[in-house]
Amino acid sequence: VLLITLVLLAIQTTLNITGAKVMGRVAQFGVGVEILGTLGIALILAIHGFHHGLGFLFSTQGATHASTNVYGVGFGGSWLSAALIAVLAPVYIFYGFESCGDIAEETKDAGRKIPKAMRWALIWGGVGSLILTAALLLAMPKHDPVATTFKGGGVPAILAQLSSGMQDFLLLLIIFAFFSCGSAVQGAGSRLAFSFGRDGALPGSGWLSKVHSKFLTPVNALITGALVSVLFVLLVYYQPKHNVDLGFITYPANTTALYSLVSFGVSGIYLSFLLAVIASIIARTRGWVPEGAFKLGKWGWTVCIIAAAYLGLMLLNVVVPSGLSSGRALFNLDWITLLVMVIIAVVGGLYFVFARPDRKVGKHVHDTLEPTGAERA
């Protein structure tokens, strides 16, 4: 699996280096495959026959008690506690929609097309995920559905009810969808590193902000992202056989460091979303007026405040330490997620104090290619 991962990463990096047009085609095809896979799996399962009625979607199936919860975690018999875990599903679904913004400089009429792309990504992502998730739940085995599905490895246990040929076909769709998503995220991440580098906000900014003379892509930023990914992949080799106590923090046994990284990934991106919203609120209080074709007008303040409240509550829901025996242990390893965030914040704070990248960023606060309201008038 490690070898295949590295090979796929090499292919994705090569495709990204060759140019935005090539990656655009891969992404377009990938989106088509993903839609086909999402709705196709739901339709195939429906034709094969659901084992439960719609009422099954609104039942707890014993998940609120540790004795009847297949993961062995308890919610004290409270459906609300379980709901706080379930509500995190959108956190993992509405993820990556901002990637199109990272390549805005390579998009024609970006001021109009990027906000539209973000909206459609959220709408179709939400609708598709709702349909697919509902179909998978309704197709769970008839007898002891939750435990049977859990023992069979989750979704594979549900798809195992289909013919082997159909399983292989769906697997290929899923593999390419993941490959396409990974390629798109890598492309977006490199543009993010490039833009920060161009503004002098990162260590080695001059090197990261270089654009290849032939391919016209930020090759250095792409290679850096690929190498960091390789280092992260190697975290799979760290898996303690016993609990590791680090002061008041306990790292659980039989948990790979890569799993911990994935757990941090979503909380980390939500933290960055929250910081961006807070920055916009501070800017508005100082008289900042948004530029570009897309504006919220009088709804700007309302949307910012609601967004800050939502992001703050969801971030707390993800990172609040609650012990390894709680429901949050399914995705948040006690203090680990919060600890990583604190470490990154401290390192970032120290870099800010000593390097003062904000002084360099201040020289690039307005894009001359994006006319202001006065210029348009």
PDB file of C-alpha atoms in Angstrom, residues 10-277:
ATOM      1  CA  ALA A  10       4.627  10.771  -8.134  1.00  0.00           C
ATOM      2  CA  ILE A  11       2.061  10.602 -10.971  1.00  0.00           C
ATOM      3  CA  GLN A  12      -0.045  13.358  -9.398  1.00  0.00           C
ATOM      4  CA  THR A  13       3.008  15.587  -8.974  1.00  0.00           C
ATOM      5  CA  THR A  14       4.083  15.018 -12.593  1.00  0.00           C
ATOM      6  CA  LEU A  15       0.602  15.865 -13.897  1.00  0.00           C
ATOM      7  CA  ASN A  16       0.497  19.023 -11.788  1.00  0.00           C
ATOM      8  CA  ILE A  17       3.927  20.125 -13.018  1.00  0.00           C
ATOM      9  CA  THR A  18       2.927  19.797 -16.674  1.00  0.00           C
ATOM     10  CA  GLY A  19       0.383  22.589 -16.360  1.00  0.00           C
ATOM     11  CA  ALA A  20      -3.036  23.770 -15.286  1.00  0.00           C
ATOM     12  CA  LYS A  21      -4.749  22.597 -18.490  1.00  0.00           C
ATOM     13  CA  VAL A  22      -3.730  18.984 -17.959  1.00  0.00           C
ATOM     14  CA  MET A  23      -4.850  19.078 -14.333  1.00  0.00           C
ATOM     15  CA  GLY A  24      -8.059  20.785 -15.379  1.00  0.00           C
ATOM     16  CA  ARG A  25      -8.911  17.843 -17.649  1.00  0.00           C
ATOM     17  CA  VAL A  26      -8.073  15.331 -14.923  1.00  0.00           C
ATOM     18  CA  ALA A  27     -10.210  17.240 -12.427  1.00  0.00           C
ATOM     19  CA  GLN A  28     -13.148  17.522 -14.859  1.00  0.00           C
ATOM     20  CA  PHE A  29     -13.061  13.818 -15.587  1.00  0.00           C
ATOM     21  CA  GLY A  30     -12.663  13.095 -11.889  1.00  0.00           C
ATOM     22  CA  VAL A  31     -15.737  15.146 -10.995  1.00  0.00           C
ATOM     23  CA  GLY A  32     -17.749  13.218 -13.575  1.00  0.00           C
ATOM     24  CA  VAL A  33     -16.517   9.920 -12.181  1.00  0.00           C
ATOM     25  CA  GLU A  34     -17.271  11.037  -8.629  1.00  0.00           C
ATOM     26  CA  ILE A  35     -20.842  12.046  -9.490  1.00  0.00           C
ATOM     27  CA  LEU A  36     -21.312   8.783 -11.364  1.00  0.00           C
ATOM     28  CA  GLY A  37     -19.889   6.848  -8.438  1.00  0.00           C
ATOM     29  CA  THR A  38     -21.878   8.693  -5.777  1.00  0.00           C
ATOM     30  CA  LEU A  39     -25.258   8.488  -7.470  1.00  0.00           C
ATOM     31  CA  GLY A  40     -24.401   5.207  -9.206  1.00  0.00           C
ATOM     32  CA  ILE A  41     -23.658   3.342  -5.979  1.00  0.00           C
ATOM     33  CA  ALA A  42     -26.901   4.639  -4.458  1.00  0.00           C
ATOM     34  CA  LEU A  43     -28.886   3.580  -7.520  1.00  0.00           C
ATOM     35  CA  ILE A  44     -27.260   0.142  -7.720  1.00  0.00           C
ATOM     36  CA  LEU A  45     -27.936  -0.501  -4.036  1.00  0.00           C
ATOM     37  CA  ALA A  46     -31.547   0.616  -4.504  1.00  0.00           C
ATOM     38  CA  ILE A  47     -32.017  -1.754  -7.455  1.00  0.00           C
ATOM     39  CA  HIS A  48     -30.394  -4.576  -5.502  1.00  0.00           C
ATOM     40  CA  GLY A  49     -32.872  -3.860  -2.726  1.00  0.00           C
ATOM     41  CA  PHE A  50     -32.731  -2.005   0.571  1.00  0.00           C
ATOM     42  CA  HIS A  51     -33.060  -4.039   3.764  1.00  0.00           C
ATOM     43  CA  HIS A  52     -34.565  -1.247   5.835  1.00  0.00           C
ATOM     44  CA  GLY A  53     -37.264   1.386   5.609  1.00  0.00           C
ATOM     45  CA  LEU A  54     -36.746   5.138   5.990  1.00  0.00           C
ATOM     46  CA  GLY A  55     -37.458   4.842   9.718  1.00  0.00           C
ATOM     47  CA  PHE A  56     -34.087   3.091  10.080  1.00  0.00           C
ATOM     48  CA  LEU A  57     -32.377   6.429   9.378  1.00  0.00           C
ATOM     49  CA  PHE A  58     -33.946   7.906  12.508  1.00  0.00           C
ATOM     50  CA  SER A  59     -33.165   5.086  14.933  1.00  0.00           C
ATOM     51  CA  THR A  60     -30.225   4.958  17.353  1.00  0.00           C
ATOM     52  CA  GLN A  61     -29.556   1.205  16.959  1.00  0.00           C
ATOM     53  CA  GLY A  62     -28.120   1.143  20.479  1.00  0.00           C
ATOM     54  CA  ALA A  63     -25.343   3.593  19.666  1.00  0.00           C
ATOM     55  CA  THR A  64     -25.967   5.694  22.771  1.00  0.00           C
ATOM     56  CA  HIS A  65     -24.828   2.989  25.212  1.00  0.00           C
ATOM     57  CA  ALA A  66     -21.311   1.558  25.440  1.00  0.00           C
ATOM     58  CA  SER A  67     -22.662  -1.980  25.903  1.00  0.00           C
ATOM     59  CA  THR A  68     -24.484  -1.868  22.556  1.00  0.00           C
ATOM     60  CA  ASN A  69     -22.123   0.430  20.665  1.00  0.00           C
ATOM     61  CA  VAL A  70     -19.876  -1.516  18.293  1.00  0.00           C
ATOM     62  CA  TYR A  71     -16.961   0.824  19.005  1.00  0.00           C
ATOM     63  CA  GLY A  72     -17.349   0.312  22.733  1.00  0.00           C
ATOM     64  CA  VAL A  73     -17.808   4.032  23.413  1.00  0.00           C
ATOM     65  CA  GLY A  74     -20.683   5.403  25.442  1.00  0.00           C
ATOM     66  CA  PHE A  75     -22.776   8.541  25.268  1.00  0.00           C
ATOM     67  CA  GLY A  76     -24.433   8.092  28.646  1.00  0.00           C
ATOM     68  CA  GLY A  77     -27.674   7.124  26.981  1.00  0.00           C
ATOM     69  CA  SER A  78     -27.991  10.632  25.524  1.00  0.00           C
ATOM     70  CA  TRP A  79     -28.975  10.977  21.893  1.00  0.00           C
ATOM     71  CA  LEU A  80     -27.724  14.583  22.019  1.00  0.00           C
ATOM     72  CA  SER A  81     -24.196  13.448  22.846  1.00  0.00           C
ATOM     73  CA  ALA A  82     -24.309  11.013  19.947  1.00  0.00           C
ATOM     74  CA  ALA A  83     -25.739  13.757  17.720  1.00  0.00           C
ATOM     75  CA  LEU A  84     -22.743  15.985  18.482  1.00  0.00           C
ATOM     76  CA  ILE A  85     -20.588  13.261  16.968  1.00  0.00           C
ATOM     77  CA  ALA A  86     -22.893  12.613  14.011  1.00  0.00           C
ATOM     78  CA  VAL A  87     -23.122  16.325  13.181  1.00  0.00           C
ATOM     79  CA  LEU A  88     -19.396  16.273  12.432  1.00  0.00           C
ATOM     80  CA  ALA A  89     -20.104  14.362   9.217  1.00  0.00           C
ATOM     81  CA  PRO A  90     -20.610  17.658   7.313  1.00  0.00           C
ATOM     82  CA  VAL A  91     -17.233  18.811   8.656  1.00  0.00           C
ATOM     83  CA  TYR A  92     -15.600  15.982   6.717  1.00  0.00           C
ATOM     84  CA  ILE A  93     -17.908  16.420   3.688  1.00  0.00           C
ATOM     85  CA  PHE A  94     -17.718  20.192   3.194  1.00  0.00           C
ATOM     86  CA  TYR A  95     -13.974  20.114   2.814  1.00  0.00           C
ATOM     87  CA  GLY A  96     -11.850  21.162  -0.139  1.00  0.00           C
ATOM     88  CA  PHE A  97     -14.437  23.480  -1.690  1.00  0.00           C
ATOM     89  CA  GLU A  98     -12.000  26.352  -1.131  1.00  0.00           C
ATOM     90  CA  SER A  99      -9.372  24.723  -3.359  1.00  0.00           C
ATOM     91  CA  CYS A 100     -10.728  26.472  -6.451  1.00  0.00           C
ATOM     92  CA  GLY A 101      -9.920  29.786  -4.773  1.00  0.00           C
ATOM     93  CA  ASP A 102      -6.265  28.810  -4.581  1.00  0.00           C
ATOM     94  CA  ILE A 103      -6.001  28.713  -8.374  1.00  0.00           C
ATOM     95  CA  ALA A 104      -8.011  31.897  -8.927  1.00  0.00           C
ATOM     96  CA  GLU A 105      -5.034  33.652 -10.525  1.00  0.00           C
ATOM     97  CA  GLU A 106      -5.104  31.062 -13.322  1.00  0.00           C
ATOM     98  CA  THR A 107      -8.855  31.433 -13.863  1.00  0.00           C
ATOM     99  CA  LYS A 108     -10.468  33.803 -16.343  1.00  0.00           C
ATOM    100  CA  ASP A 109     -13.040  36.131 -14.753  1.00  0.00           C
ATOM    101  CA  ALA A 110     -12.156  34.645 -11.367  1.00  0.00           C
ATOM    102  CA  GLY A 111     -14.198  37.234  -9.451  1.00  0.00           C
ATOM    103  CA  ARG A 112     -17.383  35.665 -10.820  1.00  0.00           C
ATOM    104  CA  LYS A 113     -16.420  32.063 -11.532  1.00  0.00           C
ATOM    105  CA  ILE A 114     -14.682  31.173  -8.249  1.00  0.00           C
ATOM    106  CA  PRO A 115     -17.595  32.071  -5.913  1.00  0.00           C
ATOM    107  CA  LYS A 116     -19.961  30.216  -8.268  1.00  0.00           C
ATOM    108  CA  ALA A 117     -17.688  27.153  -8.265  1.00  0.00           C
ATOM    109  CA  MET A 118     -17.550  27.182  -4.456  1.00  0.00           C
ATOM    110  CA  ARG A 119     -21.342  27.337  -4.154  1.00  0.00           C
ATOM    111  CA  TRP A 120     -21.908  24.474  -6.588  1.00  0.00           C
ATOM    112  CA  ALA A 121     -19.201  22.375  -4.920  1.00  0.00           C
ATOM    113  CA  LEU A 122     -20.999  22.748  -1.577  1.00  0.00           C
ATOM    114  CA  ILE A 123     -24.462  22.134  -3.023  1.00  0.00           C
ATOM    115  CA  TRP A 124     -23.596  19.046  -5.067  1.00  0.00           C
ATOM    116  CA  GLY A 125     -21.239  17.736  -2.406  1.00  0.00           C
ATOM    117  CA  GLY A 126     -23.981  17.974   0.196  1.00  0.00           C
ATOM    118  CA  VAL A 127     -26.734  16.489  -1.963  1.00  0.00           C
ATOM    119  CA  GLY A 128     -24.528  13.693  -3.271  1.00  0.00           C
ATOM    120  CA  SER A 129     -23.240  12.764   0.179  1.00  0.00           C
ATOM    121  CA  LEU A 130     -26.759  12.768   1.627  1.00  0.00           C
ATOM    122  CA  ILE A 131     -28.029  10.413  -1.075  1.00  0.00           C
ATOM    123  CA  LEU A 132     -25.028   8.075  -0.875  1.00  0.00           C
ATOM    124  CA  THR A 133     -24.974   7.939   2.942  1.00  0.00           C
ATOM    125  CA  ALA A 134     -28.714   7.241   3.117  1.00  0.00           C
ATOM    126  CA  ALA A 135     -28.410   4.487   0.493  1.00  0.00           C
ATOM    127  CA  LEU A 136     -25.511   2.815   2.329  1.00  0.00           C
ATOM    128  CA  LEU A 137     -27.397   2.881   5.637  1.00  0.00           C
ATOM    129  CA  LEU A 138     -30.581   1.460   4.123  1.00  0.00           C
ATOM    130  CA  ALA A 139     -28.548  -1.281   2.391  1.00  0.00           C
ATOM    131  CA  MET A 140     -26.902  -2.471   5.619  1.00  0.00           C
ATOM    132  CA  PRO A 141     -27.480  -6.188   6.370  1.00  0.00           C
ATOM    133  CA  LYS A 142     -30.939  -6.983   7.681  1.00  0.00           C
ATOM    134  CA  HIS A 143     -29.907  -8.869  10.815  1.00  0.00           C
ATOM    135  CA  ASP A 144     -27.869  -7.012  13.439  1.00  0.00           C
ATOM    136  CA  PRO A 145     -26.982  -4.377  10.787  1.00  0.00           C
ATOM    137  CA  VAL A 146     -24.531  -2.186  12.709  1.00  0.00           C
ATOM    138  CA  ALA A 147     -22.426  -4.983  14.210  1.00  0.00           C
ATOM    139  CA  THR A 148     -22.376  -6.973  10.962  1.00  0.00           C
ATOM    140  CA  THR A 149     -21.293  -3.938   8.957  1.00  0.00           C
ATOM    141  CA  PHE A 150     -18.647  -3.038  11.541  1.00  0.00           C
ATOM    142  CA  LYS A 151     -17.168  -6.545  11.551  1.00  0.00           C
ATOM    143  CA  GLY A 152     -17.087  -6.544   7.749  1.00  0.00           C
ATOM    144  CA  GLY A 153     -15.047  -3.348   7.597  1.00  0.00           C
ATOM    145  CA  GLY A 154     -17.772  -0.765   7.044  1.00  0.00           C
ATOM    146  CA  VAL A 155     -18.718   0.175   3.486  1.00  0.00           C
ATOM    147  CA  PRO A 156     -16.992  -2.910   1.962  1.00  0.00           C
ATOM    148  CA  ALA A 157     -19.355  -5.094   3.989  1.00  0.00           C
ATOM    149  CA  ILE A 158     -22.326  -3.323   2.411  1.00  0.00           C
ATOM    150  CA  LEU A 159     -20.961  -3.506  -1.138  1.00  0.00           C
ATOM    151  CA  ALA A 160     -20.054  -7.180  -0.585  1.00  0.00           C
ATOM    152  CA  GLN A 161     -23.714  -7.972  -1.155  1.00  0.00           C
ATOM    153  CA  LEU A 162     -23.205  -7.100  -4.841  1.00  0.00           C
ATOM    154  CA  SER A 163     -21.573  -9.305  -7.470  1.00  0.00           C
ATOM    155  CA  SER A 164     -17.767  -9.408  -7.556  1.00  0.00           C
ATOM    156  CA  GLY A 165     -17.708  -7.750 -10.986  1.00  0.00           C
ATOM    157  CA  MET A 166     -19.852  -4.862  -9.775  1.00  0.00           C
ATOM    158  CA  GLN A 167     -17.665  -4.488  -6.678  1.00  0.00           C
ATOM    159  CA  ASP A 168     -14.553  -4.226  -8.849  1.00  0.00           C
ATOM    160  CA  PHE A 169     -16.236  -1.636 -11.098  1.00  0.00           C
ATOM    161  CA  LEU A 170     -17.266   0.512  -8.135  1.00  0.00           C
ATOM    162  CA  LEU A 171     -13.802   0.143  -6.614  1.00  0.00           C
ATOM    163  CA  LEU A 172     -12.226   1.519  -9.782  1.00  0.00           C
ATOM    164  CA  LEU A 173     -14.590   4.500  -9.694  1.00  0.00           C
ATOM    165  CA  ILE A 174     -13.704   5.173  -6.060  1.00  0.00           C
ATOM    166  CA  ILE A 175      -9.958   4.836  -6.723  1.00  0.00           C
ATOM    167  CA  PHE A 176     -10.006   7.315  -9.596  1.00  0.00           C
ATOM    168  CA  ALA A 177     -12.220   9.733  -7.665  1.00  0.00           C
ATOM    169  CA  PHE A 178      -9.692   9.733  -4.816  1.00  0.00           C
ATOM    170  CA  PHE A 179      -6.823  10.085  -7.288  1.00  0.00           C
ATOM    171  CA  SER A 180      -8.520  13.069  -8.937  1.00  0.00           C
ATOM    172  CA  CYS A 181      -9.297  14.698  -5.574  1.00  0.00           C
ATOM    173  CA  GLY A 182      -5.729  14.198  -4.391  1.00  0.00           C
ATOM    174  CA  SER A 183      -4.363  15.725  -7.583  1.00  0.00           C
ATOM    175  CA  ALA A 184      -6.645  18.745  -7.282  1.00  0.00           C
ATOM    176  CA  VAL A 185      -5.790  19.308  -3.616  1.00  0.00           C
ATOM    177  CA  GLN A 186      -2.071  19.033  -4.355  1.00  0.00           C
ATOM    178  CA  GLY A 187      -2.435  21.581  -7.149  1.00  0.00           C
ATOM    179  CA  ALA A 188      -4.358  23.931  -4.863  1.00  0.00           C
ATOM    180  CA  GLY A 189      -1.878  23.481  -2.005  1.00  0.00           C
ATOM    181  CA  SER A 190       1.054  24.348  -4.252  1.00  0.00           C
ATOM    182  CA  ARG A 191      -0.685  27.543  -5.398  1.00  0.00           C
ATOM    183  CA  LEU A 192      -1.323  28.462  -1.778  1.00  0.00           C
ATOM    184  CA  ALA A 193       2.364  27.962  -0.931  1.00  0.00           C
ATOM    185  CA  PHE A 194       3.328  29.908  -4.072  1.00  0.00           C
ATOM    186  CA  SER A 195       1.084  32.868  -3.231  1.00  0.00           C
ATOM    187  CA  PHE A 196       2.357  33.075   0.355  1.00  0.00           C
ATOM    188  CA  GLY A 197       5.897  32.746  -0.963  1.00  0.00           C
ATOM    189  CA  ARG A 198       5.377  35.504  -3.500  1.00  0.00           C
ATOM    190  CA  ASP A 199       4.204  37.784  -0.657  1.00  0.00           C
ATOM    191  CA  GLY A 200       7.251  36.855   1.432  1.00  0.00           C
ATOM    192  CA  ALA A 201       5.174  35.186   4.160  1.00  0.00           C
ATOM    193  CA  LEU A 202       6.999  31.840   4.335  1.00  0.00           C
ATOM    194  CA  PRO A 203      10.564  30.653   4.984  1.00  0.00           C
ATOM    195  CA  GLY A 204      12.282  30.201   1.623  1.00  0.00           C
ATOM    196  CA  SER A 205       9.697  32.443  -0.055  1.00  0.00           C
ATOM    197  CA  GLY A 206      11.943  33.316  -2.980  1.00  0.00           C
ATOM    198  CA  TRP A 207      12.449  29.648  -3.873  1.00  0.00           C
ATOM    199  CA  LEU A 208       8.805  28.685  -3.370  1.00  0.00           C
ATOM    200  CA  SER A 209       7.522  31.534  -5.520  1.00  0.00           C
ATOM    201  CA  LYS A 210       9.498  30.604  -8.631  1.00  0.00           C
ATOM    202  CA  VAL A 211       7.480  29.651 -11.720  1.00  0.00           C
ATOM    203  CA  HIS A 212       8.901  27.212 -14.284  1.00  0.00           C
ATOM    204  CA  SER A 213       9.733  28.979 -17.557  1.00  0.00           C
ATOM    205  CA  LYS A 214       8.314  26.172 -19.731  1.00  0.00           C
ATOM    206  CA  PHE A 215       5.404  24.715 -17.761  1.00  0.00           C
ATOM    207  CA  LEU A 216       4.425  28.020 -16.081  1.00  0.00           C
ATOM    208  CA  THR A 217       3.671  26.169 -12.835  1.00  0.00           C
ATOM    209  CA  PRO A 218       5.175  26.584  -9.330  1.00  0.00           C
ATOM    210  CA  VAL A 219       7.336  23.470  -9.614  1.00  0.00           C
ATOM    211  CA  ASN A 220       9.307  24.135  -6.418  1.00  0.00           C
ATOM    212  CA  ALA A 221       6.128  24.485  -4.374  1.00  0.00           C
ATOM    213  CA  LEU A 222       4.746  21.286  -5.920  1.00  0.00           C
ATOM    214  CA  ILE A 223       7.891  19.285  -5.170  1.00  0.00           C
ATOM    215  CA  THR A 224       7.983  20.621  -1.603  1.00  0.00           C
ATOM    216  CA  GLY A 225       4.380  19.570  -1.062  1.00  0.00           C
ATOM    217  CA  ALA A 226       5.105  16.109  -2.455  1.00  0.00           C
ATOM    218  CA  LEU A 227       8.153  15.618  -0.204  1.00  0.00           C
ATOM    219  CA  VAL A 228       6.204  16.715   2.887  1.00  0.00           C
ATOM    220  CA  SER A 229       3.456  14.256   1.930  1.00  0.00           C
ATOM    221  CA  VAL A 230       6.020  11.451   1.669  1.00  0.00           C
ATOM    222  CA  LEU A 231       7.282  12.253   5.173  1.00  0.00           C
ATOM    223  CA  PHE A 232       3.719  12.186   6.491  1.00  0.00           C
ATOM    224  CA  VAL A 233       3.023   8.866   4.782  1.00  0.00           C
ATOM    225  CA  LEU A 234       5.935   7.356   6.717  1.00  0.00           C
ATOM    226  CA  LEU A 235       4.066   8.112   9.946  1.00  0.00           C
ATOM    227  CA  VAL A 236       2.156   4.893   9.319  1.00  0.00           C
ATOM    228  CA  TYR A 237       5.180   3.047  10.728  1.00  0.00           C
ATOM    229  CA  TYR A 238       4.708   4.493  14.209  1.00  0.00           C
ATOM    230  CA  GLN A 239       2.110   2.401  16.019  1.00  0.00           C
ATOM    231  CA  PRO A 240       2.773   1.730  19.730  1.00  0.00           C
ATOM    232  CA  LYS A 241       1.619  -1.616  21.110  1.00  0.00           C
ATOM    233  CA  HIS A 242       0.824  -0.048  24.484  1.00  0.00           C
ATOM    234  CA  ASN A 243      -0.573   3.294  25.623  1.00  0.00           C
ATOM    235  CA  VAL A 244       2.102   5.984  25.669  1.00  0.00           C
ATOM    236  CA  ASP A 245       1.779   8.508  28.512  1.00  0.00           C
ATOM    237  CA  LEU A 246       3.100  11.989  27.777  1.00  0.00           C
ATOM    238  CA  GLY A 247       2.362  13.820  31.008  1.00  0.00           C
ATOM    239  CA  PHE A 248      -1.393  14.299  31.162  1.00  0.00           C
ATOM    240  CA  ILE A 249      -1.720  13.157  27.525  1.00  0.00           C
ATOM    241  CA  THR A 250      -2.189   9.506  26.587  1.00  0.00           C
ATOM    242  CA  TYR A 251      -1.439   8.272  23.088  1.00  0.00           C
ATOM    243  CA  PRO A 252      -3.557   5.127  22.581  1.00  0.00           C
ATOM    244  CA  ALA A 253      -2.082   1.757  21.666  1.00  0.00           C
ATOM    245  CA  ASN A 254      -2.472   0.299  18.165  1.00  0.00           C
ATOM    246  CA  THR A 255      -3.044   3.738  16.635  1.00  0.00           C
ATOM    247  CA  THR A 256      -0.762   4.875  13.828  1.00  0.00           C
ATOM    248  CA  ALA A 257       0.606   8.396  13.809  1.00  0.00           C
ATOM    249  CA  LEU A 258      -0.877   8.778  10.321  1.00  0.00           C
ATOM    250  CA  TYR A 259      -4.355   8.300  11.823  1.00  0.00           C
ATOM    251  CA  SER A 260      -3.574  11.119  14.258  1.00  0.00           C
ATOM    252  CA  LEU A 261      -2.531  13.336  11.358  1.00  0.00           C
ATOM    253  CA  VAL A 262      -5.828  12.676   9.571  1.00  0.00           C
ATOM    254  CA  SER A 263      -7.662  13.501  12.811  1.00  0.00           C
ATOM    255  CA  PHE A 264      -5.845  16.830  12.935  1.00  0.00           C
ATOM    256  CA  GLY A 265      -6.357  17.572   9.231  1.00  0.00           C
ATOM    257  CA  VAL A 266     -10.033  18.519   9.454  1.00  0.00           C
ATOM    258  CA  SER A 267      -9.691  20.516  12.669  1.00  0.00           C
ATOM    259  CA  GLY A 268      -6.682  22.302  11.193  1.00  0.00           C
ATOM    260  CA  ILE A 269      -8.529  23.386   8.054  1.00  0.00           C
ATOM    261  CA  TYR A 270     -11.526  24.528  10.113  1.00  0.00           C
ATOM    262  CA  LEU A 271      -9.192  26.587  12.272  1.00  0.00           C
ATOM    263  CA  SER A 272      -7.868  28.299   9.146  1.00  0.00           C
ATOM    264  CA  PHE A 273     -11.453  28.927   7.966  1.00  0.00           C
ATOM    265  CA  LEU A 274     -12.278  30.495  11.353  1.00  0.00           C
ATOM    266  CA  LEU A 275      -9.169  32.671  11.317  1.00  0.00           C
ATOM    267  CA  ALA A 276     -10.058  33.959   7.833  1.00  0.00           C
ATOM    268  CA  VAL A 277     -13.577  34.878   9.012  1.00  0.00           C
TER     269      VAL A 277
END
